[in-house]
CSV table of C-alpha atoms and ligand atoms in Angstrom, one decimal:
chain,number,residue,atom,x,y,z
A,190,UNK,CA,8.8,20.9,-8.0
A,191,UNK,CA,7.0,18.8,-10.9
A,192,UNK,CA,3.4,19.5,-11.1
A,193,UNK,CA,1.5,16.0,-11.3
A,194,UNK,CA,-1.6,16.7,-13.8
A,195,UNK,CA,-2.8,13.3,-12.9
A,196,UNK,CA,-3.0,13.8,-9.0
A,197,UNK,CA,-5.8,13.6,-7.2
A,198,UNK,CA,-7.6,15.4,-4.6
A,199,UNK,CA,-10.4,13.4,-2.9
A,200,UNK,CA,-13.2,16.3,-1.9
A,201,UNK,CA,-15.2,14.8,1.1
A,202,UNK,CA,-19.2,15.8,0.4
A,203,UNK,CA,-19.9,14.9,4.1
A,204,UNK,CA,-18.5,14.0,7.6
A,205,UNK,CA,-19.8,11.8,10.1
A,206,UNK,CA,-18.0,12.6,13.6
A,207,UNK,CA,-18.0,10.1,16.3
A,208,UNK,CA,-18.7,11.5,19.5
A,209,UNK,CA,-15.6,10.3,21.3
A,210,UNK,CA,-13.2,12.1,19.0
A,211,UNK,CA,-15.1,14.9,17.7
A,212,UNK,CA,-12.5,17.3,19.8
A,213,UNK,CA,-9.2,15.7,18.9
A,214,UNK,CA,-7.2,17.3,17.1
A,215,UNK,CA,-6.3,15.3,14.2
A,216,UNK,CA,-10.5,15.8,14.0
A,217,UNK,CA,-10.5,19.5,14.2
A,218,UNK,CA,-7.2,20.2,12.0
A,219,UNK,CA,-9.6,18.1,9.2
A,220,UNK,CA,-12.7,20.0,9.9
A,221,UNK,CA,-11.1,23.2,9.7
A,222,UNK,CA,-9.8,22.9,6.3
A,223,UNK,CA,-13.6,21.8,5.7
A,224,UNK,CA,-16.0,24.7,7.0
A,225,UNK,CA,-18.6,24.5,4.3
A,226,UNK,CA,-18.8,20.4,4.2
A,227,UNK,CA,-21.9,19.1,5.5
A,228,UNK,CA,-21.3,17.2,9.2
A,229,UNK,CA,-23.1,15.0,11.4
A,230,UNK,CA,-22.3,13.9,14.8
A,231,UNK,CA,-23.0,10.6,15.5
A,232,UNK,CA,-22.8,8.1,19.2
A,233,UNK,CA,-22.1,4.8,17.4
A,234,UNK,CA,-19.9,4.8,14.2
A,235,UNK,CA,-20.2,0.7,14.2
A,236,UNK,CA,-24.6,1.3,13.1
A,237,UNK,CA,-23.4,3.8,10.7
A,238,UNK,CA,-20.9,1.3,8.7
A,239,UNK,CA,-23.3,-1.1,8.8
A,240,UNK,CA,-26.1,0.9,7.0
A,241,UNK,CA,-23.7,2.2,4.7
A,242,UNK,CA,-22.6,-1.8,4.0
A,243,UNK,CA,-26.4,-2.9,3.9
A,244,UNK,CA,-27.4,0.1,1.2
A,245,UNK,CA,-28.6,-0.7,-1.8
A,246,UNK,CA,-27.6,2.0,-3.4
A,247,UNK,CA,-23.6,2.4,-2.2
A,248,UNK,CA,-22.9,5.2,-4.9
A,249,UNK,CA,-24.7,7.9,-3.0
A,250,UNK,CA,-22.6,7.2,0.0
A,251,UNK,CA,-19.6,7.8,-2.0
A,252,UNK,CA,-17.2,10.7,-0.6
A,253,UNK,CA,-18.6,10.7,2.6
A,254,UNK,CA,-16.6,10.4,5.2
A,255,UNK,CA,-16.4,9.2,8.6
A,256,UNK,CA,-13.9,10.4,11.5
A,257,UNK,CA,-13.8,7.8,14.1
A,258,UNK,CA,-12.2,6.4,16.7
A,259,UNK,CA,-9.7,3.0,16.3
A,260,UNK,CA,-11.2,0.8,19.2
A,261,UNK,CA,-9.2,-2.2,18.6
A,262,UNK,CA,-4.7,-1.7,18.1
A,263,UNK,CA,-3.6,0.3,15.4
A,264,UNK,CA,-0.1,-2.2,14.7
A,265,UNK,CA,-1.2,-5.5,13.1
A,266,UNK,CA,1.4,-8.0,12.1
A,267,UNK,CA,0.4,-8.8,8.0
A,268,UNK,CA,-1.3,-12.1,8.4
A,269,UNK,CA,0.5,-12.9,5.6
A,270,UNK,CA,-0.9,-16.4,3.9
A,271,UNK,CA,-0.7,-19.5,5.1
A,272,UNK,CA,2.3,-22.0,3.3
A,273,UNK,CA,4.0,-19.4,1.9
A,274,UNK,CA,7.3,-17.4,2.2
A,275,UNK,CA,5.5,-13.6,4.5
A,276,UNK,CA,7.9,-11.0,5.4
A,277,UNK,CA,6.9,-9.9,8.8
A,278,UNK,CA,5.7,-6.6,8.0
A,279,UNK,CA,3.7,-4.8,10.5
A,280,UNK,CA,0.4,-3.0,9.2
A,281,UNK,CA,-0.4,0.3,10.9
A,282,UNK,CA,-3.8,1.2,11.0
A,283,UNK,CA,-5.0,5.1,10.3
A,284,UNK,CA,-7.4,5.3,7.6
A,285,UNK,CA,-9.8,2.2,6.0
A,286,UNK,CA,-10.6,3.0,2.6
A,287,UNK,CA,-9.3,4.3,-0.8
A,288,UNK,CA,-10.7,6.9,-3.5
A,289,UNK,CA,-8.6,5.7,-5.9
A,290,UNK,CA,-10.9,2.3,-7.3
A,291,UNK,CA,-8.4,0.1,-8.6
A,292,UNK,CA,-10.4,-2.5,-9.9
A,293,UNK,CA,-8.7,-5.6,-8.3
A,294,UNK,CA,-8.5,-3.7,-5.0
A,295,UNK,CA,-9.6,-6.4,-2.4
A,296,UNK,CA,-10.7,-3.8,0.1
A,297,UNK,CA,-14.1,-4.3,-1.3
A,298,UNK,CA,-14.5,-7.6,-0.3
A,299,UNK,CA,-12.8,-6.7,2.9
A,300,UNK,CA,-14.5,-3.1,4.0
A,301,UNK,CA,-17.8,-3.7,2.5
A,302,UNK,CA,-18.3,-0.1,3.4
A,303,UNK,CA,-18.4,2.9,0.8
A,304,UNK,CA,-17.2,5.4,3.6
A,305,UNK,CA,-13.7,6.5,3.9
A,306,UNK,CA,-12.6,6.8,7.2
A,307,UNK,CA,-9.9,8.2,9.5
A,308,UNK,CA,-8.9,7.3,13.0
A,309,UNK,CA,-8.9,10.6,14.2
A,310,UNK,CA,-7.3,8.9,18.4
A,311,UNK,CA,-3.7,9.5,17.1
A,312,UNK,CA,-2.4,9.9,20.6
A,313,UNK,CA,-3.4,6.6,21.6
A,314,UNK,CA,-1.0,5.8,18.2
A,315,UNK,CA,1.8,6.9,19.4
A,316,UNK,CA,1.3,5.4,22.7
A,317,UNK,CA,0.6,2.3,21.2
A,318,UNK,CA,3.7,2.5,19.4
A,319,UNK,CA,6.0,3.5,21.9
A,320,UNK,CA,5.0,1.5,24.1
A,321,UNK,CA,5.8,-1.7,21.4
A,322,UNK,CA,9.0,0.0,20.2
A,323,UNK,CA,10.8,0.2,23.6
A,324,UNK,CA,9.0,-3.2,24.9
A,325,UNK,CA,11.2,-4.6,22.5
A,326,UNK,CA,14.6,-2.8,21.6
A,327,UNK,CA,16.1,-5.9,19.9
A,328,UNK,CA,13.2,-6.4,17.8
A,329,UNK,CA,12.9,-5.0,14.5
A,330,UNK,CA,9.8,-3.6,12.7
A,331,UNK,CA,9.1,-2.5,9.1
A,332,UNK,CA,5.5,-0.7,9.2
A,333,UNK,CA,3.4,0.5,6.8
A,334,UNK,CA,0.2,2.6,6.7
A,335,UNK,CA,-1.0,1.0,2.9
A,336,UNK,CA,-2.8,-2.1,4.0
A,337,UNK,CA,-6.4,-0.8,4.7
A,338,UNK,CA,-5.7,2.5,2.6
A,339,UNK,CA,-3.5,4.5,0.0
A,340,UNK,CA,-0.6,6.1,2.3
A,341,UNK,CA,-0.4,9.2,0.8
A,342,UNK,CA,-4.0,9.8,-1.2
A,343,UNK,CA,-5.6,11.4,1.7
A,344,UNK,CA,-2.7,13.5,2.8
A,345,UNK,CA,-4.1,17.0,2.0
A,346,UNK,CA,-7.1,16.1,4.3
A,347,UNK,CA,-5.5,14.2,7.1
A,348,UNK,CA,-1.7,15.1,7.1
A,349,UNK,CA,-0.6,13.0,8.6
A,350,UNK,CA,2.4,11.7,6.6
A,351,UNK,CA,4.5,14.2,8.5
A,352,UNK,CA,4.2,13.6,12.1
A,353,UNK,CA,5.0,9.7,11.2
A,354,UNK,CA,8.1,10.6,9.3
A,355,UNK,CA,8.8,13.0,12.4
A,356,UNK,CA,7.7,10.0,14.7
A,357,UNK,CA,9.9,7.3,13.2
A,358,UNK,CA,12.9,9.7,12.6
A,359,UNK,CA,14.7,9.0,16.2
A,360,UNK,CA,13.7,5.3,16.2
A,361,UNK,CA,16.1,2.6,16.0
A,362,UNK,CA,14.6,-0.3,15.4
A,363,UNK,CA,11.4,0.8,13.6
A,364,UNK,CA,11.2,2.1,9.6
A,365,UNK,CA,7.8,3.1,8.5
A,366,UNK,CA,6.4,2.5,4.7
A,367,UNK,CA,4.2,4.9,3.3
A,368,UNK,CA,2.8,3.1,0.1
A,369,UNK,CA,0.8,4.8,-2.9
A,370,UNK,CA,-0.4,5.2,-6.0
A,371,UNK,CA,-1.1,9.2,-5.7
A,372,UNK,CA,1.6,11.6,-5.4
A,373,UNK,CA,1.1,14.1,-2.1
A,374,UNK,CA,4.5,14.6,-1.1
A,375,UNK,CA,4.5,18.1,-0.9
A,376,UNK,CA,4.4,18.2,2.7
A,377,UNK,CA,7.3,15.5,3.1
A,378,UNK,CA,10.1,17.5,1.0
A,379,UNK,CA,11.8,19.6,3.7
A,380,UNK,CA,11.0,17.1,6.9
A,381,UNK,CA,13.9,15.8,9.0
A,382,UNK,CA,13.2,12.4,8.0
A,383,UNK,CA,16.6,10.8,8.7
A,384,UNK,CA,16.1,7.8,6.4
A,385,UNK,CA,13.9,6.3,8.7
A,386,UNK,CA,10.9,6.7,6.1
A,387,UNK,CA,10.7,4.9,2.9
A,388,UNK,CA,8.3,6.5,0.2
A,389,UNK,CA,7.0,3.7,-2.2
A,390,UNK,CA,5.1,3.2,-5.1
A,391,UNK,CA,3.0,0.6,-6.9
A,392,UNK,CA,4.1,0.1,-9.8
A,393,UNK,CA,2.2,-1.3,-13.2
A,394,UNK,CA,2.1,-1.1,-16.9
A,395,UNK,CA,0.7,2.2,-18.2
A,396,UNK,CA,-2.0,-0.1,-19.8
A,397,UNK,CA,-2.9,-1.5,-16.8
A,398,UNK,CA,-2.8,1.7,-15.0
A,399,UNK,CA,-5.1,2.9,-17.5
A,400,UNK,CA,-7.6,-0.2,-17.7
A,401,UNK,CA,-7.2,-1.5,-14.4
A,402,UNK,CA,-6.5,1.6,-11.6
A,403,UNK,CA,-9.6,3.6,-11.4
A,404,UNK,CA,-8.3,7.3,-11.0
A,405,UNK,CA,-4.7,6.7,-9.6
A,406,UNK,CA,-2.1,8.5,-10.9
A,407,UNK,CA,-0.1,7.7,-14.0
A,408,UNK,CA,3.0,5.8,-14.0
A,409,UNK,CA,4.9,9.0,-15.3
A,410,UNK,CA,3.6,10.6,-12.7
A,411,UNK,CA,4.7,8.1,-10.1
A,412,UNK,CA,8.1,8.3,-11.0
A,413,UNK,CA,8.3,12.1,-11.3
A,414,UNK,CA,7.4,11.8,-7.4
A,415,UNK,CA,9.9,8.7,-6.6
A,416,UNK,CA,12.4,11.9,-8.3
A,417,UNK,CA,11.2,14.2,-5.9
A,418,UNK,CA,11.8,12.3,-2.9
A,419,UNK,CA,14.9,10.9,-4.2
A,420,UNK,CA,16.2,14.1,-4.1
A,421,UNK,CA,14.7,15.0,-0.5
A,422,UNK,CA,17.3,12.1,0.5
A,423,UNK,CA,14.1,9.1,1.5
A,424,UNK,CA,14.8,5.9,0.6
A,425,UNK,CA,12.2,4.6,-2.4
A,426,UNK,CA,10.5,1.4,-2.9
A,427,UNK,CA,8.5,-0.1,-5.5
A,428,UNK,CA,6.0,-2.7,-5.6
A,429,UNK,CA,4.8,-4.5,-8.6
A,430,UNK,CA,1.9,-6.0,-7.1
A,431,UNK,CA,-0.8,-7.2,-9.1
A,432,UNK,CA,1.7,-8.5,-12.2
A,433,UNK,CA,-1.3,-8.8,-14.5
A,434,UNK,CA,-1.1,-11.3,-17.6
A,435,UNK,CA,-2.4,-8.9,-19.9
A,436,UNK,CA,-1.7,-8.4,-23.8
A,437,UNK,CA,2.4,-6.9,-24.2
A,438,UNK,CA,2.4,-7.8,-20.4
A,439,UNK,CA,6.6,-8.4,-21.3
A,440,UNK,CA,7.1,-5.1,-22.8
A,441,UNK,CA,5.0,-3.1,-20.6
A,442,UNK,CA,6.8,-4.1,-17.1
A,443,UNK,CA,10.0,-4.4,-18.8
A,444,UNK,CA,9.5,-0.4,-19.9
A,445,UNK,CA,8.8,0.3,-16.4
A,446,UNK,CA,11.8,-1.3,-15.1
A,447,UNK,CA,13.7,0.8,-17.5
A,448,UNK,CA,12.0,4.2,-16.3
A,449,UNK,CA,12.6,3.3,-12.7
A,450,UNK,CA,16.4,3.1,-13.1
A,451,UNK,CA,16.5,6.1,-15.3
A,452,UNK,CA,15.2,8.2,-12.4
A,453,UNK,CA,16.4,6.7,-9.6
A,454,UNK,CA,19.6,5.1,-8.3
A,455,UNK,CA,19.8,2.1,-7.3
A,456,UNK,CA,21.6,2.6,-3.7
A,457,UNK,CA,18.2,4.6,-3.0
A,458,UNK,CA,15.9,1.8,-3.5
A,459,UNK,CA,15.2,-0.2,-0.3
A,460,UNK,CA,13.4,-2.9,-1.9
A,461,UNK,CA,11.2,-3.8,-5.2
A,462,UNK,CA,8.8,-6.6,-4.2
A,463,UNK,CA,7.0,-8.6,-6.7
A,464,UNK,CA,3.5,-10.5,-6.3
A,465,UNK,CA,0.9,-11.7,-9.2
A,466,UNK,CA,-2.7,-10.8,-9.0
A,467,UNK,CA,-4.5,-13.4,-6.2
A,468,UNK,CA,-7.6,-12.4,-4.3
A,469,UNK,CA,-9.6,-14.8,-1.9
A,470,UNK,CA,-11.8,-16.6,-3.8
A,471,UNK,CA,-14.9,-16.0,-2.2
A,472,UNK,CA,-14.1,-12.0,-3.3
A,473,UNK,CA,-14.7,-13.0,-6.9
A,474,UNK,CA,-18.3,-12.1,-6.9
A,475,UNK,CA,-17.8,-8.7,-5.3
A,476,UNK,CA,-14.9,-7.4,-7.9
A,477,UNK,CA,-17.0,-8.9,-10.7
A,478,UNK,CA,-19.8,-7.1,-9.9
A,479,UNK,CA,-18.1,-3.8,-9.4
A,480,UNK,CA,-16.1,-3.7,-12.6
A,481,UNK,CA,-17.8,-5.7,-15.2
A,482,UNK,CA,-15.5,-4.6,-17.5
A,483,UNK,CA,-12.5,-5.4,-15.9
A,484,UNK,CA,-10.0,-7.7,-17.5
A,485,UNK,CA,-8.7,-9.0,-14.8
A,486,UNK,CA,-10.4,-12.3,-14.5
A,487,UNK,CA,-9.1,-12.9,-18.3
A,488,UNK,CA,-6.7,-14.6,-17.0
A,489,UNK,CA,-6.4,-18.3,-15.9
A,490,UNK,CA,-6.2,-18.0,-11.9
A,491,UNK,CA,-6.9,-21.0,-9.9
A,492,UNK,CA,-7.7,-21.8,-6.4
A,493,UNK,CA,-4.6,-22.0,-4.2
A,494,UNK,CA,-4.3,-24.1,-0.8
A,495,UNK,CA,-4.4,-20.6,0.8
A,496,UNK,CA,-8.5,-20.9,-0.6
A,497,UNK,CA,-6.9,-17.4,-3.3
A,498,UNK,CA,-7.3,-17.1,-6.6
A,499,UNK,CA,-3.8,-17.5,-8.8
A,500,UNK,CA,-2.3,-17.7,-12.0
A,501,UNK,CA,-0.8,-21.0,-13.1
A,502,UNK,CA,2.5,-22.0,-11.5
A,503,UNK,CA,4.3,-21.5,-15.1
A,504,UNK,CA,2.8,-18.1,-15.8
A,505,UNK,CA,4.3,-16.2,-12.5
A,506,UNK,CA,7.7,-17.9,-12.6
A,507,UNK,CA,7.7,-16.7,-16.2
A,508,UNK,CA,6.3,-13.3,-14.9
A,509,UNK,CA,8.7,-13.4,-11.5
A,510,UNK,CA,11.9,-15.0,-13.3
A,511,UNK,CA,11.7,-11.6,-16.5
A,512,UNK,CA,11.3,-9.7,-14.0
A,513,UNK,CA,14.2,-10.6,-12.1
A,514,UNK,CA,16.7,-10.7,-14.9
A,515,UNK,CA,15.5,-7.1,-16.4
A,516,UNK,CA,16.3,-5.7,-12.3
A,517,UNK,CA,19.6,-7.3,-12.7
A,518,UNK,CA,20.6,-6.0,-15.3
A,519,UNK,CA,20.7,-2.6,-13.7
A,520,UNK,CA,21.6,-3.3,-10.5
A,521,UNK,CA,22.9,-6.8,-8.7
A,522,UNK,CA,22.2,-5.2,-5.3
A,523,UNK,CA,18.7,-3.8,-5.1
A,524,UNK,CA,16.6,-6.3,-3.0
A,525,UNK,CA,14.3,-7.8,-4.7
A,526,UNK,CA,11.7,-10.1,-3.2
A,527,UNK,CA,8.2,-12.0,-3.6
A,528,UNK,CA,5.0,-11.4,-1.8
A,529,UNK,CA,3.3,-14.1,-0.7
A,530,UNK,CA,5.2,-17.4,-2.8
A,531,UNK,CA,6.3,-20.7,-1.8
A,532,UNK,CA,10.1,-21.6,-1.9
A,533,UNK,CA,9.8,-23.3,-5.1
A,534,UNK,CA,8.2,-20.7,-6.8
A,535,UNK,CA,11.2,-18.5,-5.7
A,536,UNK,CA,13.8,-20.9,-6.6
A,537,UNK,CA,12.1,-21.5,-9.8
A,538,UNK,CA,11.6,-17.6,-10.7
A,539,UNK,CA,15.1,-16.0,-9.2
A,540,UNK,CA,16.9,-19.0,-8.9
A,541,UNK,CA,17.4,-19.2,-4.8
A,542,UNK,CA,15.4,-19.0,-2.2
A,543,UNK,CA,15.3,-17.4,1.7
A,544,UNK,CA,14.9,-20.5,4.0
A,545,UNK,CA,11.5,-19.2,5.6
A,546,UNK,CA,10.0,-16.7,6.4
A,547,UNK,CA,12.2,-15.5,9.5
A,548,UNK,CA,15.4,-15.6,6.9
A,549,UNK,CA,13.1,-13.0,4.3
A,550,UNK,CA,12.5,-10.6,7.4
A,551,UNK,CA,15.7,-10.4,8.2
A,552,UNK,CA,17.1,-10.2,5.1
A,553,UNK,CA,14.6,-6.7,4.3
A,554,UNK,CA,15.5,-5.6,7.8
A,555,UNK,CA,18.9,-5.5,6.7
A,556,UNK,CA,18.1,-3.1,3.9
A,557,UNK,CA,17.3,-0.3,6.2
A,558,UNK,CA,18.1,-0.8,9.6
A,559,UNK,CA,21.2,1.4,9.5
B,778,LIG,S1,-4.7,2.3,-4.5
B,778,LIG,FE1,-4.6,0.5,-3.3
B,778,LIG,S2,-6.1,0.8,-1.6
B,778,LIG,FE2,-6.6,2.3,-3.3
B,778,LIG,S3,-8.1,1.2,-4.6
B,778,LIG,FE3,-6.1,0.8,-5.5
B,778,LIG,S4,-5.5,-1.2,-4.6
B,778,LIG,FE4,-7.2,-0.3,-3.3
């Protein structure tokens, strides 16, 4: 296998147990692997967030992390955003936080919290998923464990990538997503997997990946993995999501189109979803005041009926519509679809549109229900 010289290995400095998991054991399998790391047991994780949200100095709570339980459902349908074309994907809920510090990450206006933690009550997991799964044979659901976290950045702690590609193996109406920008798929090579998992990336230029992505992996990287898989028979995604209008913005995602289809065929993609950089507005201050240097807010992005930040209508059909054409010229099949855009905007970037949002769901269902 391809050794990644850009991956990285989060080292947690500390642990913070809650009391009502502290002998489960997704919490003892990551303690083990930990002996010398400090630990602390704690009655109410909810206090602890809070003073590490209230700190004024976040930094030194940085690697520390916090094994806890998931009080409230670990499936959550993606709110999606209001007036525009959402896709019915169902966020799964095991980990909230990310070592990786992409600069435009919104998870710091959403966490607020510098700990990383895990929701060590897996059990009730799968009995919250069974439970969903057979409550509704005819129903369809594309899941995905990258919404609060990195899917696979964590893995040599936590994991737990294999048990969900065992999990989802046998299902039949029920894929799961596991969506990164780090490359720990050692673990996933030789698992029974039965195409029921797709492995995808985030894609971006390698400028942005160098300016705008903290410590994630490179691009090169990223594809040497998509390789990996490909060969260990998953279906692939990829997600270029945030486009960012940067200088050579049209050569630099054009080259990465290029790369993708070089490595990987096109009957092994499930999807390749495209979204512009957008963040709530009141998030602004937050990013800004985490990376000063950022270029992100370069850009012209204006406040949306959905109260986000956005570029300029003409900038993301421009963005959407290249896009579109340089993935067609490879391949007429591979599904390739917007994240959170009105009709128009789809019509006007790839020239036709799904009706709503029931038609889009259906229409990525199809991609990998069989
Ligand atoms: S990889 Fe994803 S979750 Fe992690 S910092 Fe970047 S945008 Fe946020």
């Amino acid at each position: 296998m391809n050794v990644f010289a850009s991956r990285q290995s989060f080292q947690p400095r500390k642990f913070y147990i809650g009391e009502a998991v502290q002998d489960s054991p997704f919490a003892l399998n990551v303690l083990r692997k930990y002996p010398n790391v400090e630990r602390t047991f704690i009655a109410d994780a909810n206090e602890l967030l809070e003073n590490a949200a209230t700190a004024s100095d976040k930094a030194s709570w940085r690697g520390q992390v916090l094994l806890a339980r998931q009080r409230g459902p670990f499936l959550r349908l993606c709110p999606g955003t209001q007036k525009h074309i959402c896709c019915g994907y169902h966020n799964l809920d095991v980990a909230a936080g990310c070592d990786l510090g992409c600069t435009y990450c919104i998870l710091q206006g959403y966490l607020n919290s510098p700990l990383i933690t895990f929701y060590c009550n897996t059990d009730d997991m799968v009995a919250e998923l069974d439970q969903k799964l057979l409550r509704h044979p005819n129903r369809f659901y594309r899941i995905g464990t990258g919404e609060l976290s990195d899917s696979l950045t964590f893995e040599h702690i936590n994991e737990l990538g294999p048990d969900l590609v065992r999990y989802f193996a046998d299902k039949k109406n029920a894929i799961i997503e596991l969506k990164s920008k780090n490359v720990h798929i050692d673990d996933l090579l030789d698992l029974p997997h039965n195409r029921r998992t797709v492995i995808s990336w985030s894609m971006n230029t390698d400028a942005m990946r160098d300016k705008e992505e903290g410590v994630a992996t490179t691009i090169a990287d990223r594809l040497a993995a998509a390789a990996e898989v490909q060969k260990a028979g998953y279906r692939l995604g990829f997600h270029f999501d945030p486009m960012i209008e940067h200088e050579g913005w049209r050569d630099g995602y054009r080259d990465i189109v290029d790369r993708i289809f070089r490595v990987v065929k096109p009957e092994n993609i499930a999807w390749i979803s495209l979204g512009a950089l957008r963040y709530p507005a009141p998030f602004e201050d937050v990013l800004r005041e985490n990376h000063p240097n950022s270029e992100i807010y370069l850009g012209e992005l204006l406040l949306g009926i959905d109260k986000k930040r956005r570029y300029f209508k003409p900038i993301r059909v421009d963005m959407f519509g290249g896009m579109y054409r340089w993935i067609r010229s490879y391949s007429k099949e591979v599904f390739v679809y917007l994240c959170m855009e009105s009709a128009e905007i789809w019509r006007r970037s790839f020239g036709w549109s799904p009706k709503n949002s029931g038609e889009l769901k259906r229409l990525l269902d199809e991609q990998v229900r069989d």
